[in-house]
PDB file of C-alpha atoms in Angstrom:
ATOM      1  CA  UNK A 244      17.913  15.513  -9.310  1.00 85.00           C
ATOM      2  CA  UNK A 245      19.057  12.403 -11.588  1.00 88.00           C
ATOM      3  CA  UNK A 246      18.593  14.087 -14.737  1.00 93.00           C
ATOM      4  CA  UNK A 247      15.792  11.656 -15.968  1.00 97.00           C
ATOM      5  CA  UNK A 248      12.586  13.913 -16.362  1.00 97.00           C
ATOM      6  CA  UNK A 249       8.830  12.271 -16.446  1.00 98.00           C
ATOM      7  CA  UNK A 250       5.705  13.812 -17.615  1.00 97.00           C
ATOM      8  CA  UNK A 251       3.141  14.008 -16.185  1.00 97.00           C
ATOM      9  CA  UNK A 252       3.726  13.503 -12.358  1.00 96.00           C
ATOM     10  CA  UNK A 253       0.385  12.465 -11.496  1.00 97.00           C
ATOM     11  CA  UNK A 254      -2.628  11.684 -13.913  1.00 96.00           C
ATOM     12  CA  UNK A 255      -6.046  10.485 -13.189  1.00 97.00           C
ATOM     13  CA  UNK A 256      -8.292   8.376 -15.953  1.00 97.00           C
ATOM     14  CA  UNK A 257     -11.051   6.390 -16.364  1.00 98.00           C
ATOM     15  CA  UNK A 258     -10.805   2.617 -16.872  1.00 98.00           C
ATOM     16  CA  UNK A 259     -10.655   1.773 -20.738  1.00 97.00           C
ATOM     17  CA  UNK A 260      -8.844   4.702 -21.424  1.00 98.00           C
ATOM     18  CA  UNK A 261      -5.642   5.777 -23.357  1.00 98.00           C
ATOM     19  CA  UNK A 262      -2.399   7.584 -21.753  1.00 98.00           C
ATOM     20  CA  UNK A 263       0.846   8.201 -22.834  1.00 98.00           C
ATOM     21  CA  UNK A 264       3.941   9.311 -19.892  1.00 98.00           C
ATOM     22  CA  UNK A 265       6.901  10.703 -21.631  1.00 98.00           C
ATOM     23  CA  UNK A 266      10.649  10.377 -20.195  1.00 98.00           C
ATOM     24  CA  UNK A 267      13.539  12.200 -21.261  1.00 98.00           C
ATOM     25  CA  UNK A 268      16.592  10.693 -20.039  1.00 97.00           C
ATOM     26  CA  UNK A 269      19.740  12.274 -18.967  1.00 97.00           C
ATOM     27  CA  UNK A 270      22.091  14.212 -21.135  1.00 95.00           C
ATOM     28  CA  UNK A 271      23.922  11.598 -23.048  1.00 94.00           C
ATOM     29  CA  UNK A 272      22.761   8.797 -21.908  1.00 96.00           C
ATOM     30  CA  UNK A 273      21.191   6.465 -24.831  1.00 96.00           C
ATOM     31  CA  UNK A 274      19.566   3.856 -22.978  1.00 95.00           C
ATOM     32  CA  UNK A 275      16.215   4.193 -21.367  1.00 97.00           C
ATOM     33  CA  UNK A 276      13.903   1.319 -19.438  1.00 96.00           C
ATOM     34  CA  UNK A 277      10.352   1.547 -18.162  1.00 97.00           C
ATOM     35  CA  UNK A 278       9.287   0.014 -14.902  1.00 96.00           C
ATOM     36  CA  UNK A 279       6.166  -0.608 -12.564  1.00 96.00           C
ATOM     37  CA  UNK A 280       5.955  -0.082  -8.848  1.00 95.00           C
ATOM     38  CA  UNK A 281       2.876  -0.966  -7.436  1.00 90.00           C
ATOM     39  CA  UNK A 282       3.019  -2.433  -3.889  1.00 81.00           C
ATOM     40  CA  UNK A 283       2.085  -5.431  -4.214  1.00 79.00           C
ATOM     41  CA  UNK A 284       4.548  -6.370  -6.773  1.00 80.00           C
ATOM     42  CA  UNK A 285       7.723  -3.931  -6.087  1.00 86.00           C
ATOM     43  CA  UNK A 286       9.450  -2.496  -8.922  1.00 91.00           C
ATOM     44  CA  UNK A 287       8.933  -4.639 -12.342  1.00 92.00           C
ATOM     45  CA  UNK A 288      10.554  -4.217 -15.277  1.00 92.00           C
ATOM     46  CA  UNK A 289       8.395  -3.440 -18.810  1.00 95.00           C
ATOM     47  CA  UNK A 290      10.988  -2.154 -21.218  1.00 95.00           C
ATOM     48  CA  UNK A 291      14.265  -1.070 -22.112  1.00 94.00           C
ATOM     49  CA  UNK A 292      15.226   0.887 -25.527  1.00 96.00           C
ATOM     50  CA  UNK A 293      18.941   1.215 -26.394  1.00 95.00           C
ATOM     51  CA  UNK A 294      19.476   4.746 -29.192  1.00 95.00           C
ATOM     52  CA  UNK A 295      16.211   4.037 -30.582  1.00 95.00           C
ATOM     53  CA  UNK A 296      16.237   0.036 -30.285  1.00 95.00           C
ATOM     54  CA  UNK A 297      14.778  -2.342 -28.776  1.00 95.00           C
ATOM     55  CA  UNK A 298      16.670  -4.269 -26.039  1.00 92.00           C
ATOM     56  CA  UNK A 299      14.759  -5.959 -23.573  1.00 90.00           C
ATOM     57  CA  UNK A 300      11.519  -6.732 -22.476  1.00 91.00           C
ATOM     58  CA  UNK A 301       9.855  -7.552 -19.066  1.00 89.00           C
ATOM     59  CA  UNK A 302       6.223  -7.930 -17.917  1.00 83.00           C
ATOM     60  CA  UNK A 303       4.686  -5.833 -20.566  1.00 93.00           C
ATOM     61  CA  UNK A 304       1.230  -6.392 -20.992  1.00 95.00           C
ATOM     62  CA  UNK A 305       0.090  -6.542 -24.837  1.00 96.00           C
ATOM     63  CA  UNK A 306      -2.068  -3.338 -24.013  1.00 97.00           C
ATOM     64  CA  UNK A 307       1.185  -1.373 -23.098  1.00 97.00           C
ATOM     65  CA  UNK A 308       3.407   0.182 -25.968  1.00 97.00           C
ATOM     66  CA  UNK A 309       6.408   2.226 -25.812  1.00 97.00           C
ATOM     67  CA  UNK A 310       9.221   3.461 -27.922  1.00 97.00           C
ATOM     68  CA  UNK A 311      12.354   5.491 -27.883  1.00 98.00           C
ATOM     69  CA  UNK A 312      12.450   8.091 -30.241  1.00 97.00           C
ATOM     70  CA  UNK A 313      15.396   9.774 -32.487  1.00 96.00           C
ATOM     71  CA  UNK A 314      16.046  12.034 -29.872  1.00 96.00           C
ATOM     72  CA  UNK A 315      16.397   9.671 -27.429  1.00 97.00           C
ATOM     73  CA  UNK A 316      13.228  10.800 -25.492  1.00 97.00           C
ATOM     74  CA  UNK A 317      10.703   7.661 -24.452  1.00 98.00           C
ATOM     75  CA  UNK A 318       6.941   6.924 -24.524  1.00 98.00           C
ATOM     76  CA  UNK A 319       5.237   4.055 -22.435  1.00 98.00           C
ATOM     77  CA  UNK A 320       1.809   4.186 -23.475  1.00 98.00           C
ATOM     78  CA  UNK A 321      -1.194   2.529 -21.682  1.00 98.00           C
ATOM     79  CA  UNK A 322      -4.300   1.243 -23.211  1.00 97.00           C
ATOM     80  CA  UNK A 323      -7.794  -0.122 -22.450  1.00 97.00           C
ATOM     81  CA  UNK A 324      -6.695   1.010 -18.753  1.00 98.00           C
ATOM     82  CA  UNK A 325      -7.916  -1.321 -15.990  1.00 97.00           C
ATOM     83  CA  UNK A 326      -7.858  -0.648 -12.447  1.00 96.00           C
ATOM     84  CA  UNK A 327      -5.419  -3.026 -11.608  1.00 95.00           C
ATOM     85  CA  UNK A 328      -3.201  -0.656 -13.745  1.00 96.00           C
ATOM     86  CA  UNK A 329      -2.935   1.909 -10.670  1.00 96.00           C
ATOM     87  CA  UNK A 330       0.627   2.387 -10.130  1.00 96.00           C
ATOM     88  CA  UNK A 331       3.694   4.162 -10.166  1.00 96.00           C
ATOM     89  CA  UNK A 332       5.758   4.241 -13.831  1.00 98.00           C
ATOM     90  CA  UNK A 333       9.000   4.762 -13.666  1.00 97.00           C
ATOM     91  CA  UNK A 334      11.776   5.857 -16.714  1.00 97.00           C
ATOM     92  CA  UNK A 335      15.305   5.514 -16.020  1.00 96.00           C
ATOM     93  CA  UNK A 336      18.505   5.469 -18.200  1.00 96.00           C
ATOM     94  CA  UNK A 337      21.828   4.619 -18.582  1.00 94.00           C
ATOM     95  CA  UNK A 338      24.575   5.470 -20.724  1.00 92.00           C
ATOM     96  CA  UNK A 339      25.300   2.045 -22.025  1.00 86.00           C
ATOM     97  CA  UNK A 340      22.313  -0.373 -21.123  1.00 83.00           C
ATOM     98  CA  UNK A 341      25.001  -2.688 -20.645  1.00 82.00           C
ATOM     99  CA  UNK A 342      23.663  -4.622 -17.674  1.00 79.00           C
ATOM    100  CA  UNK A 343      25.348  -3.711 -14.713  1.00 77.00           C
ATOM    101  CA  UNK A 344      26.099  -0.069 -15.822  1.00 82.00           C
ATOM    102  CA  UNK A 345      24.295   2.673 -13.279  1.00 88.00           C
ATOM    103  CA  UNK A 346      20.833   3.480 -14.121  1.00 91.00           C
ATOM    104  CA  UNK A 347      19.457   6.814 -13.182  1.00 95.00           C
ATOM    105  CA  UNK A 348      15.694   6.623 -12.165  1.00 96.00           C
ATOM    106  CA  UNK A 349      13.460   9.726 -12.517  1.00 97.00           C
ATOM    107  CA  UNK A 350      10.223  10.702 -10.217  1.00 96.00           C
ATOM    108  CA  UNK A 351       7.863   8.582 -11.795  1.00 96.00           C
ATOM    109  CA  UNK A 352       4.399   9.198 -13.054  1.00 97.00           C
ATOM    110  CA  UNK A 353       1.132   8.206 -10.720  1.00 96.00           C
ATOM    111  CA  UNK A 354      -1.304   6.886 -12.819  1.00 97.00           C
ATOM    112  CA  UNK A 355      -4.815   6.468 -11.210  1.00 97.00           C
ATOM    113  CA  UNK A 356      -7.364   4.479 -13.234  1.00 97.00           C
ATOM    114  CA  UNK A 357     -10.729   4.901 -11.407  1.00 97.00           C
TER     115      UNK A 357
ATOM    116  CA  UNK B  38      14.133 -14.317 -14.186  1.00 55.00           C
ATOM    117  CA  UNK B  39      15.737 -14.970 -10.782  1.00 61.00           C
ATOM    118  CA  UNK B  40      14.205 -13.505  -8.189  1.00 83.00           C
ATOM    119  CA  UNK B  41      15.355 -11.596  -5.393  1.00 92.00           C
ATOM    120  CA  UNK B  42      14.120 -12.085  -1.446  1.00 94.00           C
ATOM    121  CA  UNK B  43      14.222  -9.263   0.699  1.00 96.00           C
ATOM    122  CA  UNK B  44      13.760  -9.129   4.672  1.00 96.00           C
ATOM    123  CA  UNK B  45      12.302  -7.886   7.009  1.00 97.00           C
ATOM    124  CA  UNK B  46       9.824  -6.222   4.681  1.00 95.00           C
ATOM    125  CA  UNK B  47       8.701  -3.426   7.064  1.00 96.00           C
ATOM    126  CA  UNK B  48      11.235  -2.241   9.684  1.00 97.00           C
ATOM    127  CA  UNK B  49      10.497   0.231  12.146  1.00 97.00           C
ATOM    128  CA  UNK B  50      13.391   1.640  14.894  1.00 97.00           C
ATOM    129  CA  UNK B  51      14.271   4.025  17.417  1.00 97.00           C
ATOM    130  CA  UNK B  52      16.716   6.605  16.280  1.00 97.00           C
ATOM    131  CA  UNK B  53      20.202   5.387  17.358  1.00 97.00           C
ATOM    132  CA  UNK B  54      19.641   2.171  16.897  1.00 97.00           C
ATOM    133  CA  UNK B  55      21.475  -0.539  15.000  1.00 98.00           C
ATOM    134  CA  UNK B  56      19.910  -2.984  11.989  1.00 97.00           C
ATOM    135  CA  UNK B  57      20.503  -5.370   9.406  1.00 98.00           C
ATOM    136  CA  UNK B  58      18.275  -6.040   6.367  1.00 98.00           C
ATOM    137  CA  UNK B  59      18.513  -8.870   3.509  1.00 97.00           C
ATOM    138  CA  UNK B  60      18.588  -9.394   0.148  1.00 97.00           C
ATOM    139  CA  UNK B  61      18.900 -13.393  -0.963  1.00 95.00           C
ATOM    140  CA  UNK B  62      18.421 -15.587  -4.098  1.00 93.00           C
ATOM    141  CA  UNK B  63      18.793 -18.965  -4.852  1.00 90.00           C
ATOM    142  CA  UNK B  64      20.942 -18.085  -7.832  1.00 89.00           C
ATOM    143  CA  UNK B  65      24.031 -16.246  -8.470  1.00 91.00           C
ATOM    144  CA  UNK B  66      24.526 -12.410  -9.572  1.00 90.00           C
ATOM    145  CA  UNK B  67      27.443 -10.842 -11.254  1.00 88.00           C
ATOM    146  CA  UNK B  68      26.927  -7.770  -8.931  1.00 90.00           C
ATOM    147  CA  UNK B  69      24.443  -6.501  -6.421  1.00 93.00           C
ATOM    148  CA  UNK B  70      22.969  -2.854  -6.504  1.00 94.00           C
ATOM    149  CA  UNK B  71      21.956  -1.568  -3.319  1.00 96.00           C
ATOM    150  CA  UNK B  72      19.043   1.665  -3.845  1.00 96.00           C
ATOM    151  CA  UNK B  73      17.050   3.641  -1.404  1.00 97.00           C
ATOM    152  CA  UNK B  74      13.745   5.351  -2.260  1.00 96.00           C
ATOM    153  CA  UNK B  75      12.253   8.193  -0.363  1.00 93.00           C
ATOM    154  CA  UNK B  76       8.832   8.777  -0.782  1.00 87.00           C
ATOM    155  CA  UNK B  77       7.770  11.035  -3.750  1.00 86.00           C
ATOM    156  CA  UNK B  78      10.662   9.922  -5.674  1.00 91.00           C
ATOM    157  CA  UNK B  79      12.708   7.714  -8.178  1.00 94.00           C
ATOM    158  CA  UNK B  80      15.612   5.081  -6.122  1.00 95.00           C
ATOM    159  CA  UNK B  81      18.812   6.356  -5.912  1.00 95.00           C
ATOM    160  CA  UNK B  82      21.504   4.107  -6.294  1.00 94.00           C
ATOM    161  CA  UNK B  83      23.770   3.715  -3.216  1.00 96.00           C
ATOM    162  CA  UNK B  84      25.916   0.770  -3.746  1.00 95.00           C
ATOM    163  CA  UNK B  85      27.592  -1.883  -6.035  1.00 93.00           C
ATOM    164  CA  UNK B  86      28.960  -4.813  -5.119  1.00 94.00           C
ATOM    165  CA  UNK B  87      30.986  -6.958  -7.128  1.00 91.00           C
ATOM    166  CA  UNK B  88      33.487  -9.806  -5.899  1.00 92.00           C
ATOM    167  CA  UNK B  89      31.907 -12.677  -3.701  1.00 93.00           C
ATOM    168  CA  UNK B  90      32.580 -11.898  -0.060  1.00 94.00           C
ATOM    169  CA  UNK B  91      33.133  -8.069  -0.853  1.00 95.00           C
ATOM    170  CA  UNK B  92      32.375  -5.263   2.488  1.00 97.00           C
ATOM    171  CA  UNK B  93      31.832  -1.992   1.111  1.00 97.00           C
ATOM    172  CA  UNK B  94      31.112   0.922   3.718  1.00 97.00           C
ATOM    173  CA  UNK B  95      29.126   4.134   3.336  1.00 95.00           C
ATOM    174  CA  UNK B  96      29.558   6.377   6.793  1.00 96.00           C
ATOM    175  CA  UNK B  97      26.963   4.800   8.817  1.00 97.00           C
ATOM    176  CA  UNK B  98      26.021   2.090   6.149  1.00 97.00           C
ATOM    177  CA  UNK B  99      27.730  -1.601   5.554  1.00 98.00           C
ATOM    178  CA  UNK B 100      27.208  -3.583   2.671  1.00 97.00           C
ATOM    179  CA  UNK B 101      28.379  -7.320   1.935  1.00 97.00           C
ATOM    180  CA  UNK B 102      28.279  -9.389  -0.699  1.00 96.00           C
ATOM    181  CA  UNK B 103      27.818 -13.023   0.105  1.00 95.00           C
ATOM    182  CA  UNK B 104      30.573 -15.266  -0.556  1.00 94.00           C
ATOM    183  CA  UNK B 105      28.844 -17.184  -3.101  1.00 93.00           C
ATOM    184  CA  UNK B 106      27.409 -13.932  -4.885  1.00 92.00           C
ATOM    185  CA  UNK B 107      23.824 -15.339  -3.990  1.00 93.00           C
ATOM    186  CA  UNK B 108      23.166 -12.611  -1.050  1.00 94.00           C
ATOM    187  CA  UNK B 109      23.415  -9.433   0.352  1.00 96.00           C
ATOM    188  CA  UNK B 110      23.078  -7.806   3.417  1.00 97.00           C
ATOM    189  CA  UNK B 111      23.035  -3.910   4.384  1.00 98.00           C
ATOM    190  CA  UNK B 112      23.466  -2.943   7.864  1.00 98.00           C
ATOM    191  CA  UNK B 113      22.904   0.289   9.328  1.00 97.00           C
ATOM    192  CA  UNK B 114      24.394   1.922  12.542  1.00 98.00           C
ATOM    193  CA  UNK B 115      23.099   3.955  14.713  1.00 97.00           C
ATOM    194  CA  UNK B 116      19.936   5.245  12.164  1.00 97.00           C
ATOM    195  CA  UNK B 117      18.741   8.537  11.907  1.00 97.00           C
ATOM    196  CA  UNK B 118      15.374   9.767  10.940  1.00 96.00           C
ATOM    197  CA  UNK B 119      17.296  10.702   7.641  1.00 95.00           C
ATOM    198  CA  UNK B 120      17.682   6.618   6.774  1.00 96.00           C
ATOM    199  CA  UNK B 121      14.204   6.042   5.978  1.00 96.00           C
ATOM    200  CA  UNK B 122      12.979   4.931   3.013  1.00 96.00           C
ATOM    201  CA  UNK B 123      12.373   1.725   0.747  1.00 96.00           C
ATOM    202  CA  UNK B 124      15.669   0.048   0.406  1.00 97.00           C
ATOM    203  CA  UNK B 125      15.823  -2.121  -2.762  1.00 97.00           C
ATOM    204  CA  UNK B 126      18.333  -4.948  -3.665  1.00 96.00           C
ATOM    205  CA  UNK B 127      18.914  -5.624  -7.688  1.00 94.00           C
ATOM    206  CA  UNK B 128      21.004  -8.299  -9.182  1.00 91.00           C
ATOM    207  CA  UNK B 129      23.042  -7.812 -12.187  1.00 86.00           C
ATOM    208  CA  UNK B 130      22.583 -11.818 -13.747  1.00 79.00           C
ATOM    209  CA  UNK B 131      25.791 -12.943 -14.998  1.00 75.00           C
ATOM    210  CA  UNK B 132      27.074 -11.758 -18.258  1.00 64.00           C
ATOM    211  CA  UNK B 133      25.778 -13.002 -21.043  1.00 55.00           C
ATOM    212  CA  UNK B 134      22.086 -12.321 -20.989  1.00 58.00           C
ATOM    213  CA  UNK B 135      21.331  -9.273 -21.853  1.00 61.00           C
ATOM    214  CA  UNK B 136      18.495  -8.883 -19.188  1.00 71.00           C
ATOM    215  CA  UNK B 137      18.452  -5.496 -16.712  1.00 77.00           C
ATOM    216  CA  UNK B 138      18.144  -5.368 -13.551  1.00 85.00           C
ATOM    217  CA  UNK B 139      16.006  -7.324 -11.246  1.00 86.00           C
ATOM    218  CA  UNK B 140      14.455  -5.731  -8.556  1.00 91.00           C
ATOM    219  CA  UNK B 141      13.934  -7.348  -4.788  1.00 93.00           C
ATOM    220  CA  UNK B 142      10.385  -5.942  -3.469  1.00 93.00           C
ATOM    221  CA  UNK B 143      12.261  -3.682  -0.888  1.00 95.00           C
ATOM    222  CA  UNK B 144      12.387  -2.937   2.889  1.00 96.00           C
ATOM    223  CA  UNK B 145      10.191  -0.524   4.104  1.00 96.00           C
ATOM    224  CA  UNK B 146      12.313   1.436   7.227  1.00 97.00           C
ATOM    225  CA  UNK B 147      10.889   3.832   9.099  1.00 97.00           C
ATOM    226  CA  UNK B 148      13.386   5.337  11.724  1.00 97.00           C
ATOM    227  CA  UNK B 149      11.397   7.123  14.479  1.00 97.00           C
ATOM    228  CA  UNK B 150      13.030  10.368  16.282  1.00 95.00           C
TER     229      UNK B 150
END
């Protein structure tokens, strides 16, 4: 157990839908990051929030939001869903987000889009 | 974004065998992360390597850190059905940029009993 917790695990939608995954990361850490895993492309990077911040950005579509709220928990959410968008979402955090420092990855959520 | 190479990309072995997977880039990283992934879950973070040229050793696993910081290889001896999993490289990219980690697309190992 890394101490990163997602929500939901697995979720099913329809294309052109809405869905938000939550991420709380682990006990005081204050950086979190969002990333992709389809297999195709391996694990990409979408986001990273530092206590509330933006940090760093990746391959984040326009349709894709997120942000790291006062409490340090994280929201990716997905919009105008397209098939293509099928894949695993992964949080993770770090104490620091200093690159280099250990990042902690959670389960990831499944997201479906059929 | 530099990328990351990673080879074979599917790997499958006899229990007590020996192998060696890759992880190389044309460019140079401040440190290499080595993670595996079992299926159903997040990667795990099993290594960090840091000086060009650098062996680090994990019971059966050896990791190595070209001399030039551009590669990386893990090799595993004797593997158990326990080892498999999607092993991912990640470079750190020199300090300075702010940028987190990037990601090789993994080795797929499947040890068979």
């Amino acid at each position: 157990d890394s101490g990163v917790t997602q929500t939901p695990k697995h979720l099913i939608t329809a294309t052109g839908q809405r869905v938000t995954l939550r991420c709380s990361p682990r006990s005081g850490d204050l950086s979190v990051y969002w990333y992709q895993q389809s297999l195709d492309q391996g694990l990409q990077f979408l986001i990273q929030y530092y206590n509330g911040e933006e940090r760093a950005k990746g391959n984040i579509l326009e349709r894709f939001s997120a942000q790291q709220f006062p409490d340090l928990h994280s929201e990716l959410n997905l919009s105008s869903l397209e098939l293509g968008d099928s894949a695993l979402y992964f949080c993770a955090s770090s104490a620091t987000g200093r690159p280099g420092n250990t990042i902690y990855f959670g389960e990831g959520s499944w997201l479906t889009v059929v | 974004t530099q990328l990351l190479e990673q080879s074979p990309q599917f790997l499958s072995i006899q229990e007590g065998e020996n192998l060696t997977v890759y992880c190389n880039s044309s460019s140079v990283f401040s440190s290499l992360q080595w993670y595996r992934q079992e299926p159903g879950e997040g990667p795990v973070l099993l290594v960090t390597v840091v000086t060009g040229g650098e062996v680090k050793k994990l019971k059966r696993l050896t990791f190595q850190f070209g001399d030039a910081r551009k590669d990386s290889s893990l090799h595993i001896t004797a593997a158990q059905p326990g080892d498999t999993g999607l092993y991912l490289c990640a470079g750190v990219e020199p300090s300075g940029r702010n940028t987190p980690l990037v990601f090789g697309k993994g080795t797929r190992l499947s040890v068979i009993a």
